[in-house]
Amino acid sequence: MGEMLYQRDVYGKTLVELGRENKDVVVMDADLSSSTRTNIFAREFPGRFFNCGVAEQNLMATAAGMASCSKIVFASTFAMFATGRAWDQVRNSICYNHLNVKIVATHAGLSVGPDGATHQALEDIALMRAIPNMNIIVPCDGPQTREAIIAASRIPGPFYIRLGRPKFPTLENKGEFVFGKAQVLMQGGDVAIIACGTMVNEAVSAAGSLLKKGVRARVINMHTIRPLDAGVIRLAAEETKGIVVCEEHSTVGGLSSAVGEVAAETRPVRVKRLCVRERFGQSGESSELLKEYNLTSGDIEKAAAGIVTGNDT
Amino acid sequence: MMKYSESHIKELRERAKQIRRLIVQMLCKACSGHPGGSLSSTDLVTVLYFAVLRHRPQEPLWPDRDRFHMSKGHCCPLWYAVLAESGYFPKEKLWTLRQLGSMLQGHPDRRTPGVEVGSGSLGQGLSVACGMCLAGKMDKKEFRVYCLIGDGEMQEGNIWEAAMSAAHYKLDNLCVMLDFNGFQIDGKVADVMNVEPVKDKWKAFGWNTIEIDGHNIKEILSAYDKAAEAKGKPSIIIAHTVKGKGVSFMENMVDFHGRAPTKEETETALRELQ
């Protein structure tokens, strides 16, 4: 297993890198800079860092105003508040005006852990995916976080980048990150596993176990959720017996919905979804929660094997 | 007071009348829209564009331009009329308001030359203006930012988040104009959700407050000057206005917050605005 890294640490350091390169890079936060790690940038460039206090609506609309004056604005807070509290501002001030604001939200999904349900965003991808003009990236580990942040900084327009709270293992040999193009991490023609964020590592583990049992699973890291790499989904649908999608998100509107939509519209195929179904999160350690909500490599393995054998009730 | 010559004031008053005529005609043609607040803010915005704002209508993206943002986006007929009168686009375009494919959308949209940022969902515009001010200060630019808000809009929580932020960041390049006409869709602001004491609230949030008659050209000119002189804090011009100002049967009539005049009403209105 690769190095364990906090995506948010990588985010903070990457901001400094970008800040040195370009004086128009500005960073904003809403009283969570020590958690989102935008404080790393704030220490280096205090004149280009703006704390809005606990006021997410103001955070997003102010970011829009700054972007209208040619700034590249990174706006950060927890995923729950970035997307839920300030959705109207994100839609009407940022996306409708197609402004250059990069919302980098941390503490997404169940793996937030002990803070519990109010802090575990399970609907954020759905909320952002519903807005025209919004680009969405869910990096799978530390190094990919850096690549995603740099890519977003160079492409004009709004972005939502979703990061987790705990340390993630670094996945080796992923190849180059290309915005909008999924990474096939393991080849296989029996079943396809599509994942994003934390779940990519679980998917790779599951595929490893399956391989020992003679099942060849294709593992796809769908780091870009908007625009979605529909080609890789169509190929998976054509060349395998079915698709397993897993993510730390609700079954409604996230990656699994997006994959299902492409499959239903172009290549109908069995899509089994490992997501959170009609439930809120709760307190617990990350690993306990992923187990409780059936989001482990074991669950993925079972779902994939079910598709291959046809015993997938 | 010498700096505001009587002829200049008279010219601005005539200009405002012309803007009001355009607003009424546009809304009649569009068959929908918001006359009440457009007419109550007309003098504020006309004076701003024709006597205060440093801008180049032929070069809308001139980097050093002063910015205007209409947070109460539903009053865009006023903005469009002022932009057309200033020369941002041909006046004929005004008759396409709210039509399919028109650059003059029902609420402000960036496709209109002169519109910096679209608006429509109340409360956000003050934050947007703060963002422009912060960017200006960061770049050591001299431009000022003007933002029009409504009294009903003051009920939005986002307004107070922005009010706190503007004072915290000492945004003395920000001038807010409050169109205090006392009415909102459901009735009198005082009955729907009282916003008073308005001046005390803004003062308590750390703002420089200037209270005026929002239809007195001389007072408006002087208020913009006072706002520009204030250092270390943002300014708000609390402009007491009359909803539907200039058209007798629209004045203080809630009905005309969001209803366009009929052809007959338009004719009467235009006669009054001669």
Coordinates of C-alpha atoms in Angstrom, one line a residue:
Chain A
M1 CA 0.0 0.0 0.0
G2 CA 1.3 3.5 -0.9
E3 CA 1.9 6.4 1.4
M4 CA -0.9 7.5 3.6
L5 CA -1.7 11.2 3.0
Y6 CA -4.3 13.7 3.9
Q7 CA -5.8 15.0 0.7
R8 CA -6.4 18.4 2.4
D9 CA -2.7 18.7 3.3
V10 CA -1.8 18.2 -0.3
Y11 CA -4.5 20.7 -1.2
G12 CA -3.0 23.4 1.1
K13 CA 0.5 22.8 -0.2
T14 CA -0.7 22.9 -3.8
L15 CA -2.4 26.2 -3.2
V16 CA 1.0 27.6 -2.1
E17 CA 2.5 26.3 -5.3
L18 CA -0.2 28.0 -7.4
G19 CA 0.0 31.1 -5.3
R20 CA 3.7 31.5 -6.2
E21 CA 3.0 31.0 -9.8
N22 CA 0.1 33.3 -10.2
K23 CA -0.7 36.4 -8.2
D24 CA -4.4 36.2 -9.2
V25 CA -4.8 33.0 -7.1
V26 CA -7.0 33.9 -4.1
V27 CA -8.2 31.6 -1.3
M28 CA -11.2 32.0 0.9
D29 CA -12.5 30.0 3.8
A30 CA -15.4 30.0 6.3
D31 CA -13.7 29.5 9.6
L32 CA -12.4 26.0 8.8
S33 CA -9.0 26.9 7.4
S34 CA -7.2 24.7 9.9
S35 CA -9.3 21.7 8.9
T36 CA -9.4 22.4 5.1
R37 CA -5.7 23.3 5.3
T38 CA -6.2 26.6 3.4
N39 CA -4.3 28.0 6.4
I40 CA -1.1 26.8 4.8
F41 CA -1.8 29.3 2.0
A42 CA -2.9 31.9 4.5
R43 CA 0.4 31.8 6.2
E44 CA 2.3 32.2 3.0
F45 CA 0.0 34.8 1.3
P46 CA -1.9 36.6 4.0
G47 CA -2.9 39.4 1.6
R48 CA -4.6 36.9 -0.7
F49 CA -6.5 34.9 1.9
F50 CA -9.9 35.9 3.1
N51 CA -11.7 34.3 6.0
C52 CA -15.5 34.9 5.8
G53 CA -16.2 33.6 9.3
V54 CA -19.0 31.1 9.7
A55 CA -20.9 32.5 6.7
E56 CA -20.9 30.2 3.7
Q57 CA -23.4 32.1 1.7
N58 CA -21.2 35.1 1.9
L59 CA -18.2 33.0 1.1
M60 CA -19.6 31.8 -2.2
A61 CA -21.1 35.0 -3.4
T62 CA -18.0 37.0 -2.5
A63 CA -15.9 34.5 -4.3
A64 CA -18.1 35.1 -7.4
G65 CA -17.5 38.9 -7.1
M66 CA -13.8 38.4 -6.9
A67 CA -13.8 36.0 -9.8
S68 CA -15.7 38.7 -11.9
C69 CA -12.6 40.8 -11.4
S70 CA -10.3 38.2 -13.0
K71 CA -9.3 36.4 -9.8
I72 CA -8.9 32.6 -9.6
V73 CA -10.7 32.0 -6.4
F74 CA -10.5 28.8 -4.3
A75 CA -13.3 28.7 -1.8
S76 CA -13.2 26.0 0.9
T77 CA -15.2 24.7 3.7
F78 CA -16.8 21.3 4.6
A79 CA -18.7 19.6 1.8
M80 CA -21.9 19.7 3.7
F81 CA -21.9 23.5 4.0
A82 CA -20.3 24.4 0.7
T83 CA -23.0 22.6 -1.2
G84 CA -26.0 22.6 1.1
R85 CA -25.9 25.9 2.9
A86 CA -24.8 27.9 -0.1
W87 CA -26.4 26.0 -3.0
D88 CA -28.3 29.1 -4.2
Q89 CA -25.2 31.2 -4.2
V90 CA -23.2 28.5 -6.0
R91 CA -26.0 28.1 -8.6
N92 CA -26.9 31.7 -9.2
S93 CA -23.8 33.7 -8.4
I94 CA -21.1 31.3 -9.5
C95 CA -22.4 28.9 -12.0
Y96 CA -25.0 31.0 -13.8
N97 CA -22.3 33.6 -14.4
H98 CA -19.8 31.0 -15.3
L99 CA -17.3 32.5 -12.9
N100 CA -13.8 31.1 -12.1
V101 CA -14.5 29.8 -8.6
K102 CA -13.0 26.5 -7.5
I103 CA -15.0 25.1 -4.6
V104 CA -12.7 22.7 -2.8
A105 CA -14.7 21.0 -0.1
T106 CA -13.3 18.7 2.5
H107 CA -14.8 16.2 5.0
A108 CA -17.1 14.7 2.4
G109 CA -18.8 11.3 2.9
L110 CA -19.1 8.9 5.8
S111 CA -15.4 8.8 6.5
V112 CA -15.7 12.1 8.3
G113 CA -16.3 9.7 11.2
P114 CA -17.2 10.7 14.8
D115 CA -18.7 14.1 14.0
G116 CA -21.8 12.3 12.7
A117 CA -24.6 12.8 10.3
T118 CA -24.8 16.6 10.2
H119 CA -21.2 16.7 9.0
Q120 CA -21.3 13.8 6.6
A121 CA -22.2 15.1 3.2
L122 CA -23.8 12.3 1.2
E123 CA -25.8 14.5 -1.2
D124 CA -23.1 17.0 -2.3
I125 CA -22.3 15.4 -5.7
A126 CA -26.0 15.3 -6.5
L127 CA -26.4 18.9 -5.6
M128 CA -23.5 20.1 -7.7
R129 CA -24.2 17.7 -10.6
A130 CA -27.6 19.3 -11.0
I131 CA -26.2 22.7 -11.8
P132 CA -25.2 23.5 -15.4
N133 CA -21.6 24.7 -16.0
M134 CA -20.3 23.0 -12.9
N135 CA -17.3 20.6 -13.3
I136 CA -16.8 18.0 -10.6
I137 CA -13.7 16.1 -9.6
V138 CA -13.3 13.5 -6.8
P139 CA -9.6 12.7 -6.5
C140 CA -8.8 9.2 -5.1
D141 CA -5.7 10.1 -3.1
G142 CA -3.1 12.7 -2.2
P143 CA -1.1 13.0 -5.4
Q144 CA -4.3 13.0 -7.5
T145 CA -5.6 15.9 -5.3
R146 CA -2.6 18.0 -6.4
E147 CA -3.2 17.1 -10.1
A148 CA -6.9 17.9 -9.8
I149 CA -6.3 21.3 -8.2
I150 CA -3.7 22.3 -10.8
A151 CA -6.0 21.2 -13.6
A152 CA -8.9 23.1 -12.2
S153 CA -6.8 26.2 -11.8
R154 CA -6.0 26.2 -15.5
I155 CA -9.5 25.6 -16.8
P156 CA -11.8 28.6 -16.7
G157 CA -15.1 28.2 -14.9
P158 CA -16.6 26.7 -11.8
F159 CA -15.3 23.5 -10.2
Y160 CA -16.4 21.4 -7.3
I161 CA -13.6 19.3 -5.9
R162 CA -14.5 16.8 -3.2
L163 CA -11.9 15.7 -0.6
G164 CA -12.1 13.5 2.4
R165 CA -11.1 13.9 6.0
P166 CA -8.9 10.9 6.8
K167 CA -5.6 9.9 5.4
F168 CA -6.0 8.0 2.1
P169 CA -3.5 5.4 0.8
T170 CA -1.7 6.5 -2.3
L171 CA -2.5 4.4 -5.3
E172 CA 0.6 3.6 -7.4
N173 CA 0.8 3.5 -11.2
K174 CA -2.4 5.3 -12.0
G175 CA -0.9 7.0 -14.9
E176 CA -1.4 10.7 -15.8
F177 CA -4.4 12.6 -14.6
V178 CA -6.4 13.9 -17.5
F179 CA -9.5 16.0 -16.6
G180 CA -12.6 14.3 -17.9
K181 CA -10.9 11.0 -18.7
A182 CA -11.3 8.1 -16.4
Q183 CA -8.4 5.9 -15.4
V184 CA -8.6 2.2 -15.9
L185 CA -6.5 0.9 -13.0
M186 CA -6.9 -2.8 -13.7
Q187 CA -8.0 -4.5 -16.9
G188 CA -10.6 -7.2 -16.9
G189 CA -13.5 -8.5 -18.9
D190 CA -15.7 -10.3 -16.4
V191 CA -17.1 -7.4 -14.5
A192 CA -16.3 -3.6 -14.1
I193 CA -16.0 -1.8 -10.9
I194 CA -16.4 2.0 -11.1
A195 CA -15.4 4.1 -8.0
C196 CA -14.3 7.5 -6.9
G197 CA -12.5 9.0 -4.0
T198 CA -11.9 6.7 -1.0
M199 CA -13.7 3.8 -2.6
V200 CA -11.1 3.5 -5.4
N201 CA -8.6 1.8 -3.1
E202 CA -11.4 -0.5 -1.8
A203 CA -12.2 -1.4 -5.4
V204 CA -8.6 -2.2 -6.2
S205 CA -8.4 -4.5 -3.2
A206 CA -11.6 -6.2 -4.2
A207 CA -10.4 -6.8 -7.7
G208 CA -7.2 -8.3 -6.2
S209 CA -9.2 -10.8 -4.2
L210 CA -11.4 -11.6 -7.2
L211 CA -8.4 -12.2 -9.4
K212 CA -7.2 -14.9 -6.9
K213 CA -10.6 -16.6 -7.5
G214 CA -10.2 -16.4 -11.2
V215 CA -12.5 -13.4 -11.7
R216 CA -11.1 -10.6 -13.8
A217 CA -12.5 -7.3 -12.8
R218 CA -11.9 -4.0 -14.6
V219 CA -11.3 -1.2 -12.1
I220 CA -12.1 2.3 -13.2
N221 CA -11.2 5.4 -11.2
M222 CA -13.9 7.9 -12.2
H223 CA -12.2 10.9 -10.8
T224 CA -14.1 13.3 -13.0
I225 CA -17.8 13.1 -12.5
R226 CA -18.6 16.1 -14.7
P227 CA -18.0 16.0 -17.6
L228 CA -18.4 12.2 -17.2
D229 CA -16.3 9.8 -19.3
A230 CA -19.3 8.1 -21.0
G231 CA -17.0 6.2 -23.4
V232 CA -15.4 4.2 -20.6
I233 CA -18.8 3.3 -19.2
R234 CA -20.1 2.2 -22.6
L235 CA -17.1 0.0 -23.1
A236 CA -17.5 -1.5 -19.7
A237 CA -21.1 -2.2 -20.5
E238 CA -20.2 -3.9 -23.8
E239 CA -17.3 -5.9 -22.6
T240 CA -18.2 -7.1 -19.2
K241 CA -21.2 -8.8 -17.6
G242 CA -22.1 -5.8 -15.5
I243 CA -20.9 -2.8 -13.5
V244 CA -20.5 -2.3 -9.8
V245 CA -20.4 1.4 -8.7
C246 CA -19.3 2.4 -5.3
E247 CA -19.0 5.8 -3.6
E248 CA -19.4 7.5 -0.3
H249 CA -22.6 9.1 -1.4
S250 CA -26.3 8.7 -1.5
T251 CA -27.7 6.4 -4.2
V252 CA -29.5 9.6 -5.4
G253 CA -27.7 11.8 -7.9
G254 CA -24.1 10.8 -7.4
L255 CA -21.6 8.8 -9.4
S256 CA -23.8 5.7 -9.4
S257 CA -26.7 7.7 -10.8
A258 CA -24.5 9.2 -13.4
V259 CA -23.2 5.8 -14.5
G260 CA -26.7 4.4 -14.5
E261 CA -27.9 7.2 -16.7
V262 CA -25.3 6.6 -19.3
A263 CA -25.8 2.9 -19.3
A264 CA -29.6 3.2 -19.5
E265 CA -29.4 5.7 -22.3
T266 CA -26.8 4.0 -24.4
R267 CA -25.9 0.4 -23.3
P268 CA -28.4 -1.1 -20.9
V269 CA -26.5 -3.4 -18.5
R270 CA -26.7 -4.6 -14.9
V271 CA -25.5 -1.8 -12.6
K272 CA -25.2 -2.7 -8.9
R273 CA -24.7 0.3 -6.6
L274 CA -22.8 0.3 -3.4
C275 CA -23.8 3.7 -2.0
V276 CA -25.8 5.0 1.0
R277 CA -29.4 4.1 0.5
E278 CA -32.0 6.5 2.1
R279 CA -30.1 6.9 5.3
F280 CA -28.2 9.6 7.1
G281 CA -24.7 8.9 8.4
Q282 CA -23.9 8.6 12.1
S283 CA -21.0 8.8 14.5
G284 CA -18.3 6.1 14.5
E285 CA -14.8 5.6 13.2
S286 CA -14.3 5.8 9.5
S287 CA -13.6 2.2 9.1
E288 CA -16.6 1.2 11.3
L289 CA -18.9 3.4 9.2
L290 CA -17.8 2.0 5.9
K291 CA -18.4 -1.4 7.2
E292 CA -21.8 -0.5 8.6
Y293 CA -22.9 1.0 5.3
N294 CA -21.5 -1.9 3.2
L295 CA -18.8 0.1 1.6
T296 CA -15.8 -2.2 2.0
S297 CA -13.7 -4.1 -0.4
G298 CA -15.5 -7.2 0.8
D299 CA -18.9 -5.8 -0.1
I300 CA -17.5 -4.8 -3.6
E301 CA -16.1 -8.3 -4.1
K302 CA -19.4 -9.9 -3.2
A303 CA -21.4 -7.6 -5.5
A304 CA -19.0 -8.1 -8.4
A305 CA -18.9 -11.9 -7.9
G306 CA -22.7 -11.8 -7.8
I307 CA -22.8 -10.2 -11.2
V308 CA -20.4 -12.7 -12.7
T309 CA -22.2 -15.8 -11.4
G310 CA -25.6 -14.4 -11.9
N311 CA -26.5 -14.8 -8.2
D312 CA -27.0 -11.1 -7.7
T313 CA -30.5 -10.7 -6.2
Chain B
M1 CA -23.0 73.2 -3.2
M2 CA -21.6 75.2 -6.1
K3 CA -20.3 72.1 -7.7
Y4 CA -23.8 71.0 -8.6
S5 CA -25.0 73.6 -11.0
E6 CA -28.7 74.1 -11.5
S7 CA -28.4 73.3 -15.2
H8 CA -26.6 70.0 -14.4
I9 CA -29.3 69.1 -11.9
K10 CA -32.0 69.9 -14.4
E11 CA -30.3 67.8 -17.0
L12 CA -30.2 64.8 -14.7
R13 CA -33.8 65.3 -13.8
E14 CA -34.8 65.3 -17.4
R15 CA -32.6 62.2 -18.0
A16 CA -34.3 60.4 -15.1
K17 CA -37.7 61.2 -16.7
Q18 CA -36.6 59.8 -20.0
I19 CA -35.4 56.6 -18.2
R20 CA -38.8 56.3 -16.5
R21 CA -40.5 56.6 -19.9
L22 CA -38.3 53.8 -21.3
I23 CA -39.1 51.6 -18.2
V24 CA -42.8 52.0 -18.6
Q25 CA -42.7 51.3 -22.4
M26 CA -40.4 48.3 -22.0
L27 CA -42.6 46.7 -19.4
C28 CA -45.7 47.4 -21.4
K29 CA -44.1 45.7 -24.4
A30 CA -42.8 42.8 -22.4
C31 CA -46.2 42.4 -20.6
S32 CA -44.5 41.5 -17.4
G33 CA -41.8 42.7 -15.1
H34 CA -41.3 45.0 -12.1
P35 CA -42.2 48.7 -12.5
G36 CA -42.5 49.7 -8.8
G37 CA -38.9 49.2 -7.7
S38 CA -37.5 50.2 -11.1
L39 CA -39.2 53.6 -10.8
S40 CA -38.3 54.1 -7.1
S41 CA -34.6 53.6 -7.8
T42 CA -34.5 55.5 -11.1
D43 CA -33.1 58.8 -9.7
L44 CA -30.3 56.9 -7.7
V45 CA -29.1 54.9 -10.7
T46 CA -29.5 57.7 -13.3
V47 CA -27.4 60.1 -11.2
L48 CA -24.9 57.3 -10.7
Y49 CA -24.5 56.6 -14.4
F50 CA -24.6 60.1 -15.7
A51 CA -22.7 62.0 -13.0
V52 CA -20.7 59.7 -10.8
L53 CA -19.6 56.4 -12.4
R54 CA -16.3 56.3 -14.2
H55 CA -17.0 54.0 -17.1
R56 CA -16.6 53.7 -20.9
P57 CA -19.8 52.5 -22.6
Q58 CA -17.8 51.8 -25.7
E59 CA -15.3 49.7 -23.7
P60 CA -17.5 47.9 -21.1
L61 CA -14.5 45.9 -19.8
W62 CA -12.2 48.8 -19.3
P63 CA -10.2 47.4 -16.3
D64 CA -10.3 50.6 -14.2
R65 CA -14.1 51.1 -14.5
D66 CA -16.2 51.7 -11.5
R67 CA -18.5 48.7 -11.0
F68 CA -22.3 48.8 -10.5
H69 CA -24.1 45.7 -9.3
M70 CA -27.8 45.4 -9.1
S71 CA -28.5 43.1 -6.2
K72 CA -32.2 43.7 -6.4
G73 CA -32.1 42.2 -9.9
H74 CA -35.8 42.4 -10.6
C75 CA -35.3 46.1 -11.2
C76 CA -33.3 45.4 -14.3
P77 CA -35.6 47.3 -16.7
L78 CA -34.1 50.4 -15.0
W79 CA -30.6 49.1 -15.5
Y80 CA -31.2 48.2 -19.2
A81 CA -32.7 51.7 -19.9
V82 CA -29.7 53.4 -18.2
L83 CA -27.3 51.2 -20.1
A84 CA -29.0 51.9 -23.4
E85 CA -29.1 55.6 -22.7
S86 CA -25.4 55.5 -21.9
G87 CA -24.6 53.9 -25.2
Y88 CA -23.8 50.3 -24.2
F89 CA -26.2 49.0 -26.8
P90 CA -28.8 50.3 -29.2
K91 CA -32.1 51.4 -27.7
E92 CA -34.1 49.2 -30.0
K93 CA -32.9 46.3 -28.0
L94 CA -35.0 47.5 -25.1
W95 CA -38.1 46.3 -26.9
T96 CA -36.9 42.7 -26.7
L97 CA -37.0 42.6 -22.9
R98 CA -38.0 39.2 -21.6
Q99 CA -38.4 37.7 -25.1
L100 CA -36.9 34.3 -26.0
G101 CA -33.3 34.6 -27.0
S102 CA -33.1 38.3 -25.9
M103 CA -29.9 39.6 -24.2
L104 CA -32.3 41.4 -21.9
Q105 CA -33.4 38.7 -19.6
G106 CA -36.1 39.0 -17.0
H107 CA -33.3 39.3 -14.4
P108 CA -29.8 40.6 -15.1
D109 CA -27.6 38.3 -17.2
R110 CA -23.9 38.7 -18.1
R111 CA -24.8 38.6 -21.8
T112 CA -25.9 42.2 -21.6
P113 CA -23.0 44.6 -22.2
G114 CA -22.5 46.5 -19.0
V115 CA -23.8 43.8 -16.7
E116 CA -20.8 42.6 -14.6
V117 CA -22.6 39.8 -12.8
G118 CA -26.1 38.5 -13.2
S119 CA -28.4 38.6 -10.3
G120 CA -32.0 37.8 -9.3
S121 CA -31.8 35.6 -6.2
L122 CA -32.0 38.3 -3.5
G123 CA -29.3 38.9 -0.9
Q124 CA -26.3 37.7 -2.8
G125 CA -25.4 40.8 -4.7
L126 CA -24.0 42.6 -1.7
S127 CA -21.5 39.8 -1.2
V128 CA -20.7 39.9 -4.9
A129 CA -20.0 43.6 -4.6
C130 CA -17.7 42.9 -1.6
G131 CA -15.8 40.4 -3.7
M132 CA -15.3 43.1 -6.4
C133 CA -14.1 45.5 -3.7
L134 CA -11.6 43.0 -2.2
A135 CA -10.2 42.3 -5.7
G136 CA -9.9 46.0 -6.3
K137 CA -8.0 46.6 -3.1
M138 CA -5.8 43.6 -3.7
D139 CA -4.8 45.0 -7.1
K140 CA -4.5 48.5 -5.6
K141 CA -7.0 49.8 -8.1
E142 CA -8.9 53.0 -7.6
F143 CA -12.2 51.8 -8.9
R144 CA -15.3 52.0 -6.7
V145 CA -18.1 49.6 -6.4
Y146 CA -21.8 50.6 -6.2
C147 CA -24.5 48.2 -5.2
L148 CA -28.3 48.7 -5.3
I149 CA -30.3 46.7 -2.7
G150 CA -33.9 46.8 -1.7
D151 CA -35.5 47.2 1.7
G152 CA -37.4 43.9 1.4
E153 CA -34.0 42.4 0.4
M154 CA -32.7 43.4 3.8
Q155 CA -34.7 40.4 5.2
E156 CA -32.2 38.0 3.6
G157 CA -29.6 36.6 6.0
N158 CA -26.9 36.9 3.3
I159 CA -27.2 40.7 3.4
W160 CA -26.1 40.7 7.0
E161 CA -23.3 38.2 6.4
A162 CA -22.0 40.6 3.7
A163 CA -22.6 43.7 5.8
M164 CA -20.4 42.2 8.6
S165 CA -17.8 41.3 6.1
A166 CA -17.7 44.6 4.3
A167 CA -17.0 46.4 7.6
H168 CA -14.5 43.8 8.8
Y169 CA -12.5 44.3 5.6
K170 CA -12.9 48.1 5.7
L171 CA -14.3 48.2 2.2
D172 CA -14.4 52.0 1.8
N173 CA -14.5 51.5 -2.0
L174 CA -18.0 50.1 -1.5
C175 CA -21.1 52.3 -1.7
V176 CA -24.5 50.6 -1.2
M177 CA -27.7 52.3 -2.2
L178 CA -30.7 51.2 -0.3
D179 CA -33.9 51.8 -2.2
F180 CA -36.1 52.3 0.9
N181 CA -39.5 52.4 -0.7
G182 CA -41.3 50.6 2.1
F183 CA -43.1 48.0 0.0
Q184 CA -42.5 44.4 -1.0
I185 CA -44.6 41.8 -2.8
D186 CA -46.8 40.9 0.1
G187 CA -47.4 44.4 1.3
K188 CA -45.7 47.0 3.4
V189 CA -42.3 46.0 4.6
A190 CA -43.3 47.1 8.1
D191 CA -46.2 44.6 8.1
V192 CA -44.5 41.7 6.3
M193 CA -41.3 41.7 8.3
N194 CA -40.2 44.9 9.8
V195 CA -36.6 45.9 9.0
E196 CA -36.4 49.0 11.2
P197 CA -34.4 50.6 12.7
V198 CA -32.6 50.6 9.4
K199 CA -30.0 53.3 10.0
D200 CA -29.2 51.9 13.5
K201 CA -28.7 48.4 12.1
W202 CA -26.2 49.5 9.5
K203 CA -24.4 51.8 12.0
A204 CA -24.2 48.9 14.4
F205 CA -22.6 46.8 11.7
G206 CA -19.9 49.4 11.3
W207 CA -21.1 51.3 8.2
N208 CA -21.0 55.0 7.3
T209 CA -24.7 55.9 6.8
I210 CA -26.1 58.7 4.7
E211 CA -29.8 59.3 4.8
I212 CA -31.4 61.2 1.9
D213 CA -34.5 61.8 -0.1
G214 CA -33.9 59.3 -2.9
H215 CA -35.7 61.6 -5.5
N216 CA -33.8 64.8 -4.7
I217 CA -31.0 65.0 -7.3
K218 CA -28.9 67.4 -5.3
E219 CA -29.1 65.2 -2.2
I220 CA -28.2 62.1 -4.3
L221 CA -25.2 63.8 -5.8
S222 CA -24.0 65.0 -2.4
A223 CA -24.5 61.5 -0.9
Y224 CA -22.3 59.9 -3.5
D225 CA -19.6 62.5 -2.7
K226 CA -19.9 61.8 1.0
A227 CA -19.7 58.1 0.4
A228 CA -16.5 58.5 -1.6
E229 CA -14.9 60.6 1.2
A230 CA -15.5 58.1 4.0
K231 CA -12.4 56.2 4.8
G232 CA -11.9 52.9 6.5
K233 CA -15.5 51.8 6.3
P234 CA -18.2 51.0 3.7
S235 CA -21.0 53.5 3.1
I236 CA -24.7 53.0 2.6
I237 CA -27.0 55.6 1.2
I238 CA -30.3 55.1 2.8
A239 CA -32.5 56.6 0.2
H240 CA -36.2 57.2 1.1
T241 CA -38.1 56.6 -2.1
V242 CA -41.6 56.2 -3.4
K243 CA -42.4 52.9 -5.0
G244 CA -43.6 53.6 -8.6
K245 CA -42.3 57.2 -8.4
G246 CA -43.3 59.4 -11.3
V247 CA -46.5 57.6 -12.3
S248 CA -49.4 58.7 -10.0
F249 CA -51.4 55.5 -10.2
M250 CA -48.3 53.3 -9.5
E251 CA -47.0 55.3 -6.5
N252 CA -47.2 53.3 -3.3
M253 CA -49.2 50.6 -5.0
V254 CA -48.1 47.1 -4.1
D255 CA -49.8 45.8 -7.2
F256 CA -47.2 47.4 -9.4
H257 CA -44.3 45.6 -7.7
G258 CA -44.5 42.9 -10.3
R259 CA -47.2 43.8 -12.8
A260 CA -46.6 45.5 -16.1
P261 CA -48.9 48.4 -17.1
T262 CA -51.5 47.8 -19.8
K263 CA -51.4 49.9 -23.0
E264 CA -53.9 52.4 -21.6
E265 CA -52.0 52.7 -18.4
T266 CA -48.8 53.2 -20.3
E267 CA -50.3 56.0 -22.3
T268 CA -51.4 57.7 -19.1
A269 CA -48.0 57.1 -17.6
L270 CA -46.2 58.6 -20.5
R271 CA -48.4 61.7 -20.4
E272 CA -47.5 62.2 -16.8
L273 CA -43.8 61.7 -17.6
Q274 CA -43.7 64.4 -20.2

